[in-house]
Amino acid sequence: MMEKKVVRVLVDATTGPTVSIGQKVKRGQVVGRFPDGSSVTSPVSGIVKACTFDADKHLLCLFIEKESPPGTNSS
């Protein structure tokens, strides 16, 4: 059985993410922005599984489950 890889992506809490939980994203897709206008992009293709808040750093943590390569069985 192959384990799913989950990647954490940090996004500024003030501007927030541009994606929703359950949304499919592609590698390089903008998933959030910082107040200075810079973009945060997804390092992987997959599905946004969760979003948590880090109060100490004032950041949102997006958790993206990496998509399995075509032709592989992830179960």
Short mmCIF file of N, CA and C in Angstrom, two decimals:
data_model
loop_
_atom_site.label_atom_id
_atom_site.label_comp_id
_atom_site.label_asym_id
_atom_site.label_seq_id
_atom_site.Cartn_x
_atom_site.Cartn_y
_atom_site.Cartn_z
N MET A 1 0.84 -1.18 0.00
CA MET A 1 0.00 0.00 0.00
C MET A 1 0.89 1.24 0.00
N MET A 2 0.58 2.18 -0.85
CA MET A 2 1.36 3.40 -0.98
C MET A 2 0.74 4.51 -0.12
N GLU A 3 1.56 5.21 0.65
CA GLU A 3 1.05 6.31 1.47
C GLU A 3 0.93 7.58 0.62
N LYS A 4 -0.12 8.35 0.92
CA LYS A 4 -0.30 9.64 0.25
C LYS A 4 0.63 10.65 0.90
N LYS A 5 1.27 11.46 0.09
CA LYS A 5 2.15 12.50 0.61
C LYS A 5 1.36 13.79 0.74
N VAL A 6 1.45 14.41 1.92
CA VAL A 6 0.77 15.68 2.16
C VAL A 6 1.83 16.77 2.30
N VAL A 7 1.64 17.86 1.58
CA VAL A 7 2.58 18.97 1.57
C VAL A 7 1.94 20.16 2.28
N ARG A 8 2.72 20.86 3.11
CA ARG A 8 2.22 22.04 3.81
C ARG A 8 2.69 23.29 3.07
N VAL A 9 1.76 24.21 2.83
CA VAL A 9 2.05 25.47 2.14
C VAL A 9 1.58 26.61 3.03
N LEU A 10 2.45 27.59 3.29
CA LEU A 10 2.11 28.71 4.17
C LEU A 10 1.62 29.91 3.36
N VAL A 11 0.51 30.49 3.82
CA VAL A 11 -0.12 31.64 3.17
C VAL A 11 -0.40 32.69 4.24
N ASP A 12 -0.20 33.96 3.92
CA ASP A 12 -0.47 35.03 4.88
C ASP A 12 -1.95 35.02 5.28
N ALA A 13 -2.21 35.16 6.58
CA ALA A 13 -3.59 35.11 7.08
C ALA A 13 -4.39 36.36 6.74
N THR A 14 -3.72 37.49 6.52
CA THR A 14 -4.43 38.73 6.20
C THR A 14 -5.08 38.65 4.82
N THR A 15 -4.33 38.19 3.84
CA THR A 15 -4.85 38.12 2.48
C THR A 15 -5.53 36.78 2.21
N GLY A 16 -5.09 35.74 2.89
CA GLY A 16 -5.73 34.43 2.81
C GLY A 16 -5.45 33.65 1.54
N PRO A 17 -5.95 32.41 1.52
CA PRO A 17 -5.76 31.56 0.36
C PRO A 17 -6.71 31.93 -0.78
N THR A 18 -6.36 31.50 -1.98
CA THR A 18 -7.22 31.72 -3.15
C THR A 18 -7.88 30.41 -3.58
N VAL A 19 -7.73 29.37 -2.75
CA VAL A 19 -8.32 28.06 -3.03
C VAL A 19 -9.13 27.63 -1.82
N SER A 20 -9.96 26.61 -2.02
CA SER A 20 -10.82 26.10 -0.95
C SER A 20 -10.48 24.65 -0.63
N ILE A 21 -10.86 24.22 0.55
CA ILE A 21 -10.69 22.82 0.93
C ILE A 21 -11.49 21.96 -0.05
N GLY A 22 -10.86 20.89 -0.51
CA GLY A 22 -11.49 19.99 -1.48
C GLY A 22 -11.20 20.35 -2.92
N GLN A 23 -10.60 21.52 -3.14
CA GLN A 23 -10.30 21.97 -4.50
C GLN A 23 -9.06 21.26 -5.04
N LYS A 24 -9.12 20.88 -6.30
CA LYS A 24 -7.97 20.29 -6.98
C LYS A 24 -7.07 21.42 -7.47
N VAL A 25 -5.77 21.31 -7.24
CA VAL A 25 -4.82 22.33 -7.68
C VAL A 25 -3.73 21.69 -8.52
N LYS A 26 -3.13 22.49 -9.36
CA LYS A 26 -2.02 22.05 -10.21
C LYS A 26 -0.72 22.63 -9.68
N ARG A 27 0.37 21.94 -9.92
CA ARG A 27 1.69 22.46 -9.55
C ARG A 27 1.89 23.81 -10.23
N GLY A 28 2.31 24.81 -9.44
CA GLY A 28 2.53 26.15 -9.97
C GLY A 28 1.32 27.06 -9.90
N GLN A 29 0.16 26.51 -9.53
CA GLN A 29 -1.06 27.32 -9.42
C GLN A 29 -0.97 28.23 -8.20
N VAL A 30 -1.44 29.46 -8.33
CA VAL A 30 -1.47 30.39 -7.20
C VAL A 30 -2.50 29.89 -6.19
N VAL A 31 -2.05 29.72 -4.93
CA VAL A 31 -2.95 29.26 -3.86
C VAL A 31 -3.14 30.33 -2.79
N GLY A 32 -2.38 31.43 -2.89
CA GLY A 32 -2.52 32.52 -1.94
C GLY A 32 -1.64 33.69 -2.31
N ARG A 33 -1.78 34.76 -1.55
CA ARG A 33 -0.98 35.97 -1.78
C ARG A 33 -0.53 36.55 -0.44
N PHE A 34 0.53 37.32 -0.49
CA PHE A 34 1.00 38.08 0.66
C PHE A 34 0.61 39.54 0.47
N PRO A 35 0.57 40.33 1.55
CA PRO A 35 0.15 41.73 1.45
C PRO A 35 0.95 42.55 0.43
N ASP A 36 2.21 42.16 0.18
CA ASP A 36 3.03 42.91 -0.78
C ASP A 36 2.68 42.56 -2.23
N GLY A 37 1.71 41.64 -2.41
CA GLY A 37 1.27 41.26 -3.74
C GLY A 37 1.95 40.02 -4.30
N SER A 38 2.97 39.53 -3.61
CA SER A 38 3.65 38.34 -4.10
C SER A 38 2.74 37.11 -3.98
N SER A 39 2.92 36.18 -4.89
CA SER A 39 2.08 34.99 -4.96
C SER A 39 2.71 33.81 -4.25
N VAL A 40 1.86 32.95 -3.73
CA VAL A 40 2.27 31.67 -3.17
C VAL A 40 1.72 30.62 -4.12
N THR A 41 2.58 29.74 -4.63
CA THR A 41 2.14 28.72 -5.58
C THR A 41 2.27 27.33 -4.97
N SER A 42 1.47 26.43 -5.47
CA SER A 42 1.51 25.05 -5.00
C SER A 42 2.74 24.35 -5.58
N PRO A 43 3.49 23.64 -4.72
CA PRO A 43 4.66 22.92 -5.22
C PRO A 43 4.29 21.57 -5.85
N VAL A 44 3.02 21.15 -5.71
CA VAL A 44 2.57 19.86 -6.21
C VAL A 44 1.17 19.98 -6.80
N SER A 45 0.80 19.01 -7.63
CA SER A 45 -0.59 18.86 -8.06
C SER A 45 -1.27 17.95 -7.05
N GLY A 46 -2.51 18.29 -6.69
CA GLY A 46 -3.22 17.48 -5.73
C GLY A 46 -4.50 18.13 -5.27
N ILE A 47 -4.96 17.74 -4.07
CA ILE A 47 -6.22 18.24 -3.52
C ILE A 47 -5.95 18.91 -2.19
N VAL A 48 -6.52 20.11 -2.00
CA VAL A 48 -6.40 20.83 -0.73
C VAL A 48 -7.24 20.08 0.29
N LYS A 49 -6.59 19.54 1.32
CA LYS A 49 -7.27 18.70 2.30
C LYS A 49 -7.66 19.46 3.57
N ALA A 50 -6.89 20.47 3.95
CA ALA A 50 -7.17 21.18 5.20
C ALA A 50 -6.50 22.54 5.18
N CYS A 51 -6.95 23.40 6.11
CA CYS A 51 -6.36 24.72 6.30
C CYS A 51 -6.41 25.02 7.80
N THR A 52 -5.24 25.29 8.38
CA THR A 52 -5.18 25.61 9.81
C THR A 52 -4.52 26.97 9.98
N PHE A 53 -4.71 27.56 11.16
CA PHE A 53 -4.17 28.89 11.45
C PHE A 53 -3.04 28.79 12.45
N ASP A 54 -1.90 29.39 12.14
CA ASP A 54 -0.77 29.49 13.06
C ASP A 54 -0.78 30.91 13.62
N ALA A 55 -1.33 31.06 14.83
CA ALA A 55 -1.50 32.38 15.44
C ALA A 55 -0.16 33.06 15.73
N ASP A 56 0.86 32.29 16.09
CA ASP A 56 2.17 32.87 16.40
C ASP A 56 2.79 33.56 15.19
N LYS A 57 2.62 32.95 14.02
CA LYS A 57 3.23 33.50 12.80
C LYS A 57 2.23 34.26 11.93
N HIS A 58 0.97 34.25 12.32
CA HIS A 58 -0.12 34.88 11.55
C HIS A 58 -0.13 34.35 10.12
N LEU A 59 -0.05 33.03 10.01
CA LEU A 59 -0.06 32.36 8.71
C LEU A 59 -1.13 31.29 8.68
N LEU A 60 -1.67 31.04 7.51
CA LEU A 60 -2.55 29.90 7.29
C LEU A 60 -1.71 28.79 6.68
N CYS A 61 -1.93 27.58 7.13
CA CYS A 61 -1.21 26.41 6.62
C CYS A 61 -2.18 25.60 5.77
N LEU A 62 -1.93 25.55 4.48
CA LEU A 62 -2.72 24.71 3.58
C LEU A 62 -2.05 23.35 3.49
N PHE A 63 -2.83 22.30 3.56
CA PHE A 63 -2.32 20.94 3.43
C PHE A 63 -2.85 20.36 2.12
N ILE A 64 -1.91 20.06 1.21
CA ILE A 64 -2.27 19.57 -0.12
C ILE A 64 -1.80 18.12 -0.25
N GLU A 65 -2.76 17.23 -0.51
CA GLU A 65 -2.43 15.82 -0.71
C GLU A 65 -1.96 15.65 -2.15
N LYS A 66 -0.72 15.20 -2.29
CA LYS A 66 -0.11 15.07 -3.61
C LYS A 66 -0.84 14.02 -4.45
N GLU A 67 -1.08 14.38 -5.69
CA GLU A 67 -1.74 13.49 -6.65
C GLU A 67 -0.79 12.37 -7.04
N SER A 68 -1.30 11.15 -7.14
CA SER A 68 -0.48 10.02 -7.58
C SER A 68 -0.21 10.14 -9.07
N PRO A 69 1.00 9.77 -9.50
CA PRO A 69 1.29 9.81 -10.94
C PRO A 69 0.34 8.89 -11.71
N PRO A 70 0.02 9.23 -12.95
CA PRO A 70 -0.87 8.39 -13.75
C PRO A 70 -0.35 6.96 -13.84
N GLY A 71 -1.26 6.00 -13.76
CA GLY A 71 -0.87 4.60 -13.89
C GLY A 71 -0.42 3.95 -12.60
N THR A 72 -0.44 4.70 -11.48
CA THR A 72 -0.07 4.10 -10.20
C THR A 72 -1.31 3.91 -9.35
N ASN A 73 -1.27 2.92 -8.51
CA ASN A 73 -2.39 2.64 -7.62
C ASN A 73 -2.03 3.13 -6.24
N SER A 74 -2.77 4.12 -5.71
CA SER A 74 -2.44 4.71 -4.42
C SER A 74 -3.19 4.05 -3.27
N SER A 75 -3.95 2.98 -3.53
CA SER A 75 -4.68 2.31 -2.44
C SER A 75 -4.04 1.01 -2.05
#
